[in-house]
Amino acid sequence: MSALLEAIDLVGGYGPVRVLHGLSFDVQPGEVVVILGANGAGKTTTLRALSGLLDDVKGSVKIEGEDVLGLRPDQIVRLGVAHVPQGRGTITDLTVEENLRLGAYVRRDADVQQDIEHWYSVFPRLGERREQPAGSMSGGEQQMLAIARALMSKPKLVLLDEPSLGLAPLVTRELFTRLGEINRTTGTAMLVVEQNANLALELAHRGYVLETGQIVAGGSASELKSDETVRKAYLGY
Ligand code: ATP
């Protein structure tokens, strides 16, 4: 069986600025995989390369065996990969419900409203605020909205770029608990880029360490947690 997502020898960046130096990794169906790395290691750039947002990239990206490098972002969403960008990317002037509806733009089925109600039951604060502009909500609520909006496309894989950024520790913990529940109940795979390595390795099944555009370590979450170099550099003990 082919991987859900496979990146092979990605090289790319922004014009003369080379950020990705030949990295390869994969995500299997239903898996939560974390990419750890310091500021500027290339985590955001990697996710952008996967979802068709990076023009200057070579190598290969496969979704269920199909080569997708060069496809537009909306074509990647249609193939089942949704991106929750750093800073959330919710449309602040639109209501919560309008944002969720936007997440379903690739769908043609009749179950969109039913799914919106489902995500309101998973994230009750979104349901309570369905008529409010997204921009009026707290950072944590906006992050939940961004995640629910991505899930509205019924993805096989969600790319999450620093979901904890700017959130209080308790809110972050609640968010990660929800992500774990969503993974277990829906089987949606997740590729998470995260500075909070301790929390990310609690959620993830497997992980990679990215340094200056290259994968320098990889293994199961428990292997990474017990690796001395990873512990010292990313886990703080
Ligand atoms: P962070 O945690 O700070 O977001 P990151 O690991 O996600 O870091 P990237 O955002 O992928 O790192 O950035 C990797 C490198 O690419 C950095 O040196 C950054 O300055 C550079 N970079 C990012 N975006 C651009 C851009 N649009 N143009 C030029 N260089 C960029």
PDB file of C-alpha atoms and ligand atoms in Angstrom:
ATOM      1  CA  MET A   1       0.000   0.000   0.000  1.00  0.00           C
ATOM      2  CA  SER A   2       1.355   3.458  -0.850  1.00  0.00           C
ATOM      3  CA  ALA A   3       1.855   6.131   1.794  1.00  0.00           C
ATOM      4  CA  LEU A   4      -0.873   8.713   2.215  1.00  0.00           C
ATOM      5  CA  LEU A   5       1.764  11.381   1.680  1.00  0.00           C
ATOM      6  CA  GLU A   6       5.320  10.980   0.565  1.00  0.00           C
ATOM      7  CA  ALA A   7       7.864  13.766   0.110  1.00  0.00           C
ATOM      8  CA  ILE A   8      11.048  12.746  -1.663  1.00  0.00           C
ATOM      9  CA  ASP A   9      14.188  14.830  -1.862  1.00  0.00           C
ATOM     10  CA  LEU A  10      12.495  18.224  -1.637  1.00  0.00           C
ATOM     11  CA  VAL A  11      14.731  21.108  -2.578  1.00  0.00           C
ATOM     12  CA  GLY A  12      13.439  24.643  -2.729  1.00  0.00           C
ATOM     13  CA  GLY A  13      12.937  28.039  -1.193  1.00  0.00           C
ATOM     14  CA  TYR A  14      12.351  31.609  -2.161  1.00  0.00           C
ATOM     15  CA  GLY A  15      14.380  32.672  -5.189  1.00  0.00           C
ATOM     16  CA  PRO A  16      18.029  32.722  -4.211  1.00  0.00           C
ATOM     17  CA  VAL A  17      17.197  31.704  -0.622  1.00  0.00           C
ATOM     18  CA  ARG A  18      17.453  27.903  -0.545  1.00  0.00           C
ATOM     19  CA  VAL A  19      15.506  26.597   2.493  1.00  0.00           C
ATOM     20  CA  LEU A  20      14.817  22.912   1.777  1.00  0.00           C
ATOM     21  CA  HIS A  21      17.951  20.888   1.191  1.00  0.00           C
ATOM     22  CA  GLY A  22      16.687  17.506   0.055  1.00  0.00           C
ATOM     23  CA  LEU A  23      14.267  16.282   2.671  1.00  0.00           C
ATOM     24  CA  SER A  24      12.253  13.114   2.510  1.00  0.00           C
ATOM     25  CA  PHE A  25       9.517  11.883   4.832  1.00  0.00           C
ATOM     26  CA  ASP A  26       6.126  10.198   4.760  1.00  0.00           C
ATOM     27  CA  VAL A  27       2.778  10.057   6.503  1.00  0.00           C
ATOM     28  CA  GLN A  28       0.793   6.823   6.567  1.00  0.00           C
ATOM     29  CA  PRO A  29      -3.040   6.727   6.589  1.00  0.00           C
ATOM     30  CA  GLY A  30      -4.453   7.700   9.988  1.00  0.00           C
ATOM     31  CA  GLU A  31      -1.080   8.668  11.429  1.00  0.00           C
ATOM     32  CA  VAL A  32      -0.184  11.787  13.406  1.00  0.00           C
ATOM     33  CA  VAL A  33       3.341  12.847  12.472  1.00  0.00           C
ATOM     34  CA  VAL A  34       5.174  15.809  13.979  1.00  0.00           C
ATOM     35  CA  ILE A  35       8.028  17.775  12.469  1.00  0.00           C
ATOM     36  CA  LEU A  36      10.187  19.354  15.163  1.00  0.00           C
ATOM     37  CA  GLY A  37      12.697  22.060  14.426  1.00  0.00           C
ATOM     38  CA  ALA A  38      14.050  25.376  15.617  1.00  0.00           C
ATOM     39  CA  ASN A  39      12.925  28.764  14.288  1.00  0.00           C
ATOM     40  CA  GLY A  40      13.878  29.104  10.644  1.00  0.00           C
ATOM     41  CA  ALA A  41      14.589  25.382  10.106  1.00  0.00           C
ATOM     42  CA  GLY A  42      12.116  25.339   7.219  1.00  0.00           C
ATOM     43  CA  LYS A  43       8.994  23.833   8.795  1.00  0.00           C
ATOM     44  CA  THR A  44       6.527  26.337   7.351  1.00  0.00           C
ATOM     45  CA  THR A  45       8.260  26.179   3.976  1.00  0.00           C
ATOM     46  CA  THR A  46       7.931  22.370   4.006  1.00  0.00           C
ATOM     47  CA  LEU A  47       4.173  22.547   4.591  1.00  0.00           C
ATOM     48  CA  ARG A  48       3.842  25.205   1.887  1.00  0.00           C
ATOM     49  CA  ALA A  49       5.650  22.910  -0.539  1.00  0.00           C
ATOM     50  CA  LEU A  50       3.194  20.095   0.217  1.00  0.00           C
ATOM     51  CA  SER A  51       0.073  22.153  -0.325  1.00  0.00           C
ATOM     52  CA  GLY A  52       1.077  23.844  -3.577  1.00  0.00           C
ATOM     53  CA  LEU A  53       1.948  27.214  -2.035  1.00  0.00           C
ATOM     54  CA  LEU A  54       5.676  27.190  -2.796  1.00  0.00           C
ATOM     55  CA  ASP A  55       6.542  27.985  -6.415  1.00  0.00           C
ATOM     56  CA  ASP A  56      10.211  27.185  -6.254  1.00  0.00           C
ATOM     57  CA  VAL A  57      10.426  23.509  -5.293  1.00  0.00           C
ATOM     58  CA  LYS A  58      11.864  20.358  -6.846  1.00  0.00           C
ATOM     59  CA  GLY A  59      11.740  16.708  -5.891  1.00  0.00           C
ATOM     60  CA  SER A  60       8.544  14.755  -5.542  1.00  0.00           C
ATOM     61  CA  VAL A  61       5.368  14.984  -3.458  1.00  0.00           C
ATOM     62  CA  LYS A  62       2.966  12.070  -3.743  1.00  0.00           C
ATOM     63  CA  ILE A  63      -0.526  11.773  -2.340  1.00  0.00           C
ATOM     64  CA  GLU A  64      -1.600   8.112  -2.367  1.00  0.00           C
ATOM     65  CA  GLY A  65       1.061   7.464  -4.998  1.00  0.00           C
ATOM     66  CA  GLU A  66      -0.008  10.297  -7.314  1.00  0.00           C
ATOM     67  CA  ASP A  67       2.591  12.950  -8.087  1.00  0.00           C
ATOM     68  CA  VAL A  68       1.169  16.331  -7.059  1.00  0.00           C
ATOM     69  CA  LEU A  69       4.118  18.713  -7.249  1.00  0.00           C
ATOM     70  CA  GLY A  70       3.075  21.604  -9.476  1.00  0.00           C
ATOM     71  CA  LEU A  71      -0.649  21.263  -8.764  1.00  0.00           C
ATOM     72  CA  ARG A  72      -2.586  24.289  -7.496  1.00  0.00           C
ATOM     73  CA  PRO A  73      -3.568  24.507  -3.810  1.00  0.00           C
ATOM     74  CA  ASP A  74      -7.260  23.867  -4.581  1.00  0.00           C
ATOM     75  CA  GLN A  75      -6.325  20.735  -6.540  1.00  0.00           C
ATOM     76  CA  ILE A  76      -4.341  19.478  -3.542  1.00  0.00           C
ATOM     77  CA  VAL A  77      -7.365  20.088  -1.275  1.00  0.00           C
ATOM     78  CA  ARG A  78      -9.500  18.057  -3.687  1.00  0.00           C
ATOM     79  CA  LEU A  79      -6.990  15.203  -3.357  1.00  0.00           C
ATOM     80  CA  GLY A  80      -7.581  15.234   0.408  1.00  0.00           C
ATOM     81  CA  VAL A  81      -4.888  17.435   1.949  1.00  0.00           C
ATOM     82  CA  ALA A  82      -6.040  20.542   3.877  1.00  0.00           C
ATOM     83  CA  HIS A  83      -3.706  23.164   5.358  1.00  0.00           C
ATOM     84  CA  VAL A  84      -4.200  25.109   8.603  1.00  0.00           C
ATOM     85  CA  PRO A  85      -1.617  27.870   8.144  1.00  0.00           C
ATOM     86  CA  GLN A  86       0.434  29.559  10.819  1.00  0.00           C
ATOM     87  CA  GLY A  87      -1.598  32.500  12.098  1.00  0.00           C
ATOM     88  CA  ARG A  88      -4.785  30.516  11.319  1.00  0.00           C
ATOM     89  CA  GLY A  89      -5.907  32.281   8.135  1.00  0.00           C
ATOM     90  CA  THR A  90      -9.538  32.628   9.158  1.00  0.00           C
ATOM     91  CA  ILE A  91     -11.361  35.419   7.343  1.00  0.00           C
ATOM     92  CA  THR A  92     -11.917  37.772  10.222  1.00  0.00           C
ATOM     93  CA  ASP A  93     -14.797  39.787   8.681  1.00  0.00           C
ATOM     94  CA  LEU A  94     -16.834  36.662   7.932  1.00  0.00           C
ATOM     95  CA  THR A  95     -18.882  34.891  10.584  1.00  0.00           C
ATOM     96  CA  VAL A  96     -17.838  31.577  12.076  1.00  0.00           C
ATOM     97  CA  GLU A  97     -20.418  29.774   9.963  1.00  0.00           C
ATOM     98  CA  GLU A  98     -19.372  31.540   6.758  1.00  0.00           C
ATOM     99  CA  ASN A  99     -15.771  30.498   7.421  1.00  0.00           C
ATOM    100  CA  LEU A 100     -16.858  26.884   7.880  1.00  0.00           C
ATOM    101  CA  ARG A 101     -18.860  27.008   4.661  1.00  0.00           C
ATOM    102  CA  LEU A 102     -15.772  28.279   2.835  1.00  0.00           C
ATOM    103  CA  GLY A 103     -13.881  25.220   4.062  1.00  0.00           C
ATOM    104  CA  ALA A 104     -16.383  23.075   2.160  1.00  0.00           C
ATOM    105  CA  TYR A 105     -15.870  24.850  -1.169  1.00  0.00           C
ATOM    106  CA  VAL A 106     -14.501  21.720  -2.838  1.00  0.00           C
ATOM    107  CA  ARG A 107     -17.553  19.648  -1.875  1.00  0.00           C
ATOM    108  CA  ARG A 108     -20.652  19.072  -3.953  1.00  0.00           C
ATOM    109  CA  ASP A 109     -22.559  16.814  -1.541  1.00  0.00           C
ATOM    110  CA  ALA A 110     -25.659  17.686   0.469  1.00  0.00           C
ATOM    111  CA  ASP A 111     -24.182  17.080   3.930  1.00  0.00           C
ATOM    112  CA  VAL A 112     -22.369  20.382   4.447  1.00  0.00           C
ATOM    113  CA  GLN A 113     -24.820  21.827   7.011  1.00  0.00           C
ATOM    114  CA  GLN A 114     -24.896  18.510   8.886  1.00  0.00           C
ATOM    115  CA  ASP A 115     -21.099  18.546   9.078  1.00  0.00           C
ATOM    116  CA  ILE A 116     -21.086  22.152  10.288  1.00  0.00           C
ATOM    117  CA  GLU A 117     -23.398  21.074  13.121  1.00  0.00           C
ATOM    118  CA  HIS A 118     -21.073  18.144  13.832  1.00  0.00           C
ATOM    119  CA  TRP A 119     -18.074  20.447  14.265  1.00  0.00           C
ATOM    120  CA  TYR A 120     -20.176  22.711  16.503  1.00  0.00           C
ATOM    121  CA  SER A 121     -20.717  19.698  18.745  1.00  0.00           C
ATOM    122  CA  VAL A 122     -16.969  19.004  18.826  1.00  0.00           C
ATOM    123  CA  PHE A 123     -16.137  22.701  19.383  1.00  0.00           C
ATOM    124  CA  PRO A 124     -19.164  24.052  21.309  1.00  0.00           C
ATOM    125  CA  ARG A 125     -17.752  27.577  21.523  1.00  0.00           C
ATOM    126  CA  LEU A 126     -17.896  27.811  17.734  1.00  0.00           C
ATOM    127  CA  GLY A 127     -21.573  26.862  17.816  1.00  0.00           C
ATOM    128  CA  GLU A 128     -22.292  29.516  20.428  1.00  0.00           C
ATOM    129  CA  ARG A 129     -20.555  32.104  18.232  1.00  0.00           C
ATOM    130  CA  ARG A 130     -21.765  30.962  14.819  1.00  0.00           C
ATOM    131  CA  GLU A 131     -23.118  34.396  13.840  1.00  0.00           C
ATOM    132  CA  GLN A 132     -20.134  36.362  15.153  1.00  0.00           C
ATOM    133  CA  PRO A 133     -17.282  37.601  12.975  1.00  0.00           C
ATOM    134  CA  ALA A 134     -14.311  35.262  13.304  1.00  0.00           C
ATOM    135  CA  GLY A 135     -12.113  38.250  14.189  1.00  0.00           C
ATOM    136  CA  SER A 136     -14.110  38.910  17.365  1.00  0.00           C
ATOM    137  CA  MET A 137     -13.078  35.599  18.912  1.00  0.00           C
ATOM    138  CA  SER A 138     -10.083  34.723  21.071  1.00  0.00           C
ATOM    139  CA  GLY A 139      -6.923  33.240  19.540  1.00  0.00           C
ATOM    140  CA  GLY A 140      -7.815  29.756  20.776  1.00  0.00           C
ATOM    141  CA  GLU A 141     -11.319  29.956  19.318  1.00  0.00           C
ATOM    142  CA  GLN A 142      -9.923  31.166  16.004  1.00  0.00           C
ATOM    143  CA  GLN A 143      -7.480  28.260  15.959  1.00  0.00           C
ATOM    144  CA  MET A 144     -10.373  25.843  16.565  1.00  0.00           C
ATOM    145  CA  LEU A 145     -12.277  27.535  13.742  1.00  0.00           C
ATOM    146  CA  ALA A 146      -9.287  27.215  11.400  1.00  0.00           C
ATOM    147  CA  ILE A 147      -9.049  23.500  12.209  1.00  0.00           C
ATOM    148  CA  ALA A 148     -12.792  22.914  11.824  1.00  0.00           C
ATOM    149  CA  ARG A 149     -12.730  24.835   8.533  1.00  0.00           C
ATOM    150  CA  ALA A 150      -9.957  22.575   7.214  1.00  0.00           C
ATOM    151  CA  LEU A 151     -11.915  19.505   8.331  1.00  0.00           C
ATOM    152  CA  MET A 152     -14.962  20.747   6.392  1.00  0.00           C
ATOM    153  CA  SER A 153     -13.168  19.693   3.188  1.00  0.00           C
ATOM    154  CA  LYS A 154     -13.264  16.094   4.550  1.00  0.00           C
ATOM    155  CA  PRO A 155      -9.502  15.703   4.218  1.00  0.00           C
ATOM    156  CA  LYS A 156      -7.513  12.492   4.589  1.00  0.00           C
ATOM    157  CA  LEU A 157      -4.622  14.574   5.925  1.00  0.00           C
ATOM    158  CA  VAL A 158      -4.507  17.926   7.717  1.00  0.00           C
ATOM    159  CA  LEU A 159      -1.313  19.989   7.751  1.00  0.00           C
ATOM    160  CA  LEU A 160      -1.116  22.017  10.976  1.00  0.00           C
ATOM    161  CA  ASP A 161       1.425  24.830  11.188  1.00  0.00           C
ATOM    162  CA  GLU A 162       2.223  25.735  14.817  1.00  0.00           C
ATOM    163  CA  PRO A 163      -1.298  25.298  16.185  1.00  0.00           C
ATOM    164  CA  SER A 164      -0.170  26.401  19.669  1.00  0.00           C
ATOM    165  CA  LEU A 165       1.357  29.702  18.523  1.00  0.00           C
ATOM    166  CA  GLY A 166       0.250  32.562  20.761  1.00  0.00           C
ATOM    167  CA  LEU A 167      -2.112  30.440  22.851  1.00  0.00           C
ATOM    168  CA  ALA A 168      -2.140  30.095  26.635  1.00  0.00           C
ATOM    169  CA  PRO A 169      -0.913  26.716  27.938  1.00  0.00           C
ATOM    170  CA  LEU A 170      -4.372  25.559  29.057  1.00  0.00           C
ATOM    171  CA  VAL A 171      -5.935  26.470  25.711  1.00  0.00           C
ATOM    172  CA  THR A 172      -3.108  24.689  23.899  1.00  0.00           C
ATOM    173  CA  ARG A 173      -3.648  21.562  25.970  1.00  0.00           C
ATOM    174  CA  GLU A 174      -7.383  21.571  25.236  1.00  0.00           C
ATOM    175  CA  LEU A 175      -6.657  22.034  21.536  1.00  0.00           C
ATOM    176  CA  PHE A 176      -4.244  19.094  21.458  1.00  0.00           C
ATOM    177  CA  THR A 177      -6.733  16.918  23.332  1.00  0.00           C
ATOM    178  CA  ARG A 178      -9.351  17.717  20.666  1.00  0.00           C
ATOM    179  CA  LEU A 179      -6.866  16.956  17.877  1.00  0.00           C
ATOM    180  CA  GLY A 180      -6.146  13.548  19.402  1.00  0.00           C
ATOM    181  CA  GLU A 181      -9.877  12.806  19.665  1.00  0.00           C
ATOM    182  CA  ILE A 182     -10.465  13.881  16.059  1.00  0.00           C
ATOM    183  CA  ASN A 183      -7.635  11.643  14.860  1.00  0.00           C
ATOM    184  CA  ARG A 184      -8.952   8.666  16.821  1.00  0.00           C
ATOM    185  CA  THR A 185     -12.618   9.089  15.889  1.00  0.00           C
ATOM    186  CA  THR A 186     -12.292  10.078  12.216  1.00  0.00           C
ATOM    187  CA  GLY A 187      -8.955   8.506  11.264  1.00  0.00           C
ATOM    188  CA  THR A 188      -7.868  11.812   9.720  1.00  0.00           C
ATOM    189  CA  ALA A 189      -4.079  11.831   9.483  1.00  0.00           C
ATOM    190  CA  MET A 190      -2.206  14.907  10.710  1.00  0.00           C
ATOM    191  CA  LEU A 191       1.188  16.398   9.919  1.00  0.00           C
ATOM    192  CA  VAL A 192       1.964  18.870  12.691  1.00  0.00           C
ATOM    193  CA  VAL A 193       4.733  21.434  12.800  1.00  0.00           C
ATOM    194  CA  GLU A 194       5.147  22.541  16.395  1.00  0.00           C
ATOM    195  CA  GLN A 195       7.548  24.351  18.718  1.00  0.00           C
ATOM    196  CA  ASN A 196       5.921  22.799  21.773  1.00  0.00           C
ATOM    197  CA  ALA A 197       7.718  19.506  21.286  1.00  0.00           C
ATOM    198  CA  ASN A 198       6.583  17.898  24.541  1.00  0.00           C
ATOM    199  CA  LEU A 199       2.918  18.311  23.716  1.00  0.00           C
ATOM    200  CA  ALA A 200       3.389  17.449  20.060  1.00  0.00           C
ATOM    201  CA  LEU A 201       5.099  14.155  20.940  1.00  0.00           C
ATOM    202  CA  GLU A 202       2.200  13.266  23.239  1.00  0.00           C
ATOM    203  CA  LEU A 203      -0.170  13.654  20.301  1.00  0.00           C
ATOM    204  CA  ALA A 204       2.009  12.170  17.565  1.00  0.00           C
ATOM    205  CA  HIS A 205       2.634   8.550  16.682  1.00  0.00           C
ATOM    206  CA  ARG A 206       5.861   9.393  14.906  1.00  0.00           C
ATOM    207  CA  GLY A 207       8.108  12.351  14.244  1.00  0.00           C
ATOM    208  CA  TYR A 208      11.019  13.874  12.394  1.00  0.00           C
ATOM    209  CA  VAL A 209      13.589  16.486  13.359  1.00  0.00           C
ATOM    210  CA  LEU A 210      14.276  19.156  10.758  1.00  0.00           C
ATOM    211  CA  GLU A 211      17.480  21.198  10.889  1.00  0.00           C
ATOM    212  CA  THR A 212      18.370  23.754   8.219  1.00  0.00           C
ATOM    213  CA  GLY A 213      16.170  22.146   5.619  1.00  0.00           C
ATOM    214  CA  GLN A 214      17.225  18.551   6.219  1.00  0.00           C
ATOM    215  CA  ILE A 215      15.740  15.680   8.211  1.00  0.00           C
ATOM    216  CA  VAL A 216      18.360  14.751  10.806  1.00  0.00           C
ATOM    217  CA  ALA A 217      16.384  12.266  12.932  1.00  0.00           C
ATOM    218  CA  GLY A 218      13.156  10.327  12.824  1.00  0.00           C
ATOM    219  CA  GLY A 219      11.331   7.644  14.739  1.00  0.00           C
ATOM    220  CA  SER A 220       8.319   6.783  16.858  1.00  0.00           C
ATOM    221  CA  ALA A 221       7.229   9.403  19.389  1.00  0.00           C
ATOM    222  CA  SER A 222       8.623   7.277  22.224  1.00  0.00           C
ATOM    223  CA  GLU A 223      11.949   6.806  20.430  1.00  0.00           C
ATOM    224  CA  LEU A 224      12.264  10.565  19.927  1.00  0.00           C
ATOM    225  CA  LYS A 225      11.319  11.255  23.564  1.00  0.00           C
ATOM    226  CA  SER A 226      14.090   8.988  24.783  1.00  0.00           C
ATOM    227  CA  ASP A 227      16.719  10.274  22.331  1.00  0.00           C
ATOM    228  CA  GLU A 228      19.211  12.331  24.303  1.00  0.00           C
ATOM    229  CA  THR A 229      19.929  14.838  21.520  1.00  0.00           C
ATOM    230  CA  VAL A 230      16.223  15.431  20.902  1.00  0.00           C
ATOM    231  CA  ARG A 231      15.568  15.724  24.637  1.00  0.00           C
ATOM    232  CA  LYS A 232      18.262  18.321  25.155  1.00  0.00           C
ATOM    233  CA  ALA A 233      17.510  20.365  22.021  1.00  0.00           C
ATOM    234  CA  TYR A 234      13.711  20.262  21.939  1.00  0.00           C
ATOM    235  CA  LEU A 235      12.255  18.880  25.159  1.00  0.00           C
ATOM    236  CA  GLY A 236      14.312  20.898  27.639  1.00  0.00           C
ATOM    237  CA  TYR A 237      15.470  18.090  29.970  1.00  0.00           C
TER     238      TYR A 237
HETATM  239  P1  ATP B   1       9.370  29.466  12.266  1.00  0.00           P
HETATM  240  O1  ATP B   1       9.170  28.532  13.386  1.00  0.00           O
HETATM  241  O2  ATP B   1      10.120  30.703  12.661  1.00  0.00           O
HETATM  242  O3  ATP B   1       8.149  29.754  11.452  1.00  0.00           O
HETATM  243  P2  ATP B   1      10.212  27.632  10.217  1.00  0.00           P
HETATM  244  O4  ATP B   1      10.995  26.430  10.578  1.00  0.00           O
HETATM  245  O5  ATP B   1       8.774  27.441   9.910  1.00  0.00           O
HETATM  246  O6  ATP B   1      10.425  28.741  11.307  1.00  0.00           O
HETATM  247  P3  ATP B   1      10.365  28.874   7.646  1.00  0.00           P
HETATM  248  O7  ATP B   1       9.274  29.864   7.955  1.00  0.00           O
HETATM  249  O8  ATP B   1      10.062  27.770   6.731  1.00  0.00           O
HETATM  250  O9  ATP B   1      10.958  28.279   8.986  1.00  0.00           O
HETATM  251  O10 ATP B   1      11.612  29.712   7.112  1.00  0.00           O
HETATM  252  C1  ATP B   1      12.831  29.095   6.738  1.00  0.00           C
HETATM  253  C2  ATP B   1      13.772  30.139   6.184  1.00  0.00           C
HETATM  254  O11 ATP B   1      13.217  30.728   5.015  1.00  0.00           O
HETATM  255  C3  ATP B   1      14.054  31.295   7.145  1.00  0.00           C
HETATM  256  O12 ATP B   1      15.423  31.592   7.058  1.00  0.00           O
HETATM  257  C4  ATP B   1      13.213  32.420   6.595  1.00  0.00           C
HETATM  258  O13 ATP B   1      13.815  33.668   6.857  1.00  0.00           O
HETATM  259  C5  ATP B   1      13.184  32.131   5.114  1.00  0.00           C
HETATM  260  N1  ATP B   1      11.937  32.613   4.487  1.00  0.00           N
HETATM  261  C6  ATP B   1      10.684  32.310   4.883  1.00  0.00           C
HETATM  262  N2  ATP B   1       9.770  32.913   4.076  1.00  0.00           N
HETATM  263  C7  ATP B   1      10.474  33.599   3.150  1.00  0.00           C
HETATM  264  C8  ATP B   1      10.129  34.428   2.033  1.00  0.00           C
HETATM  265  N3  ATP B   1       8.852  34.636   1.701  1.00  0.00           N
HETATM  266  N4  ATP B   1      11.142  34.981   1.318  1.00  0.00           N
HETATM  267  C9  ATP B   1      12.440  34.756   1.644  1.00  0.00           C
HETATM  268  N5  ATP B   1      12.835  33.980   2.672  1.00  0.00           N
HETATM  269  C10 ATP B   1      11.877  33.415   3.420  1.00  0.00           C
END
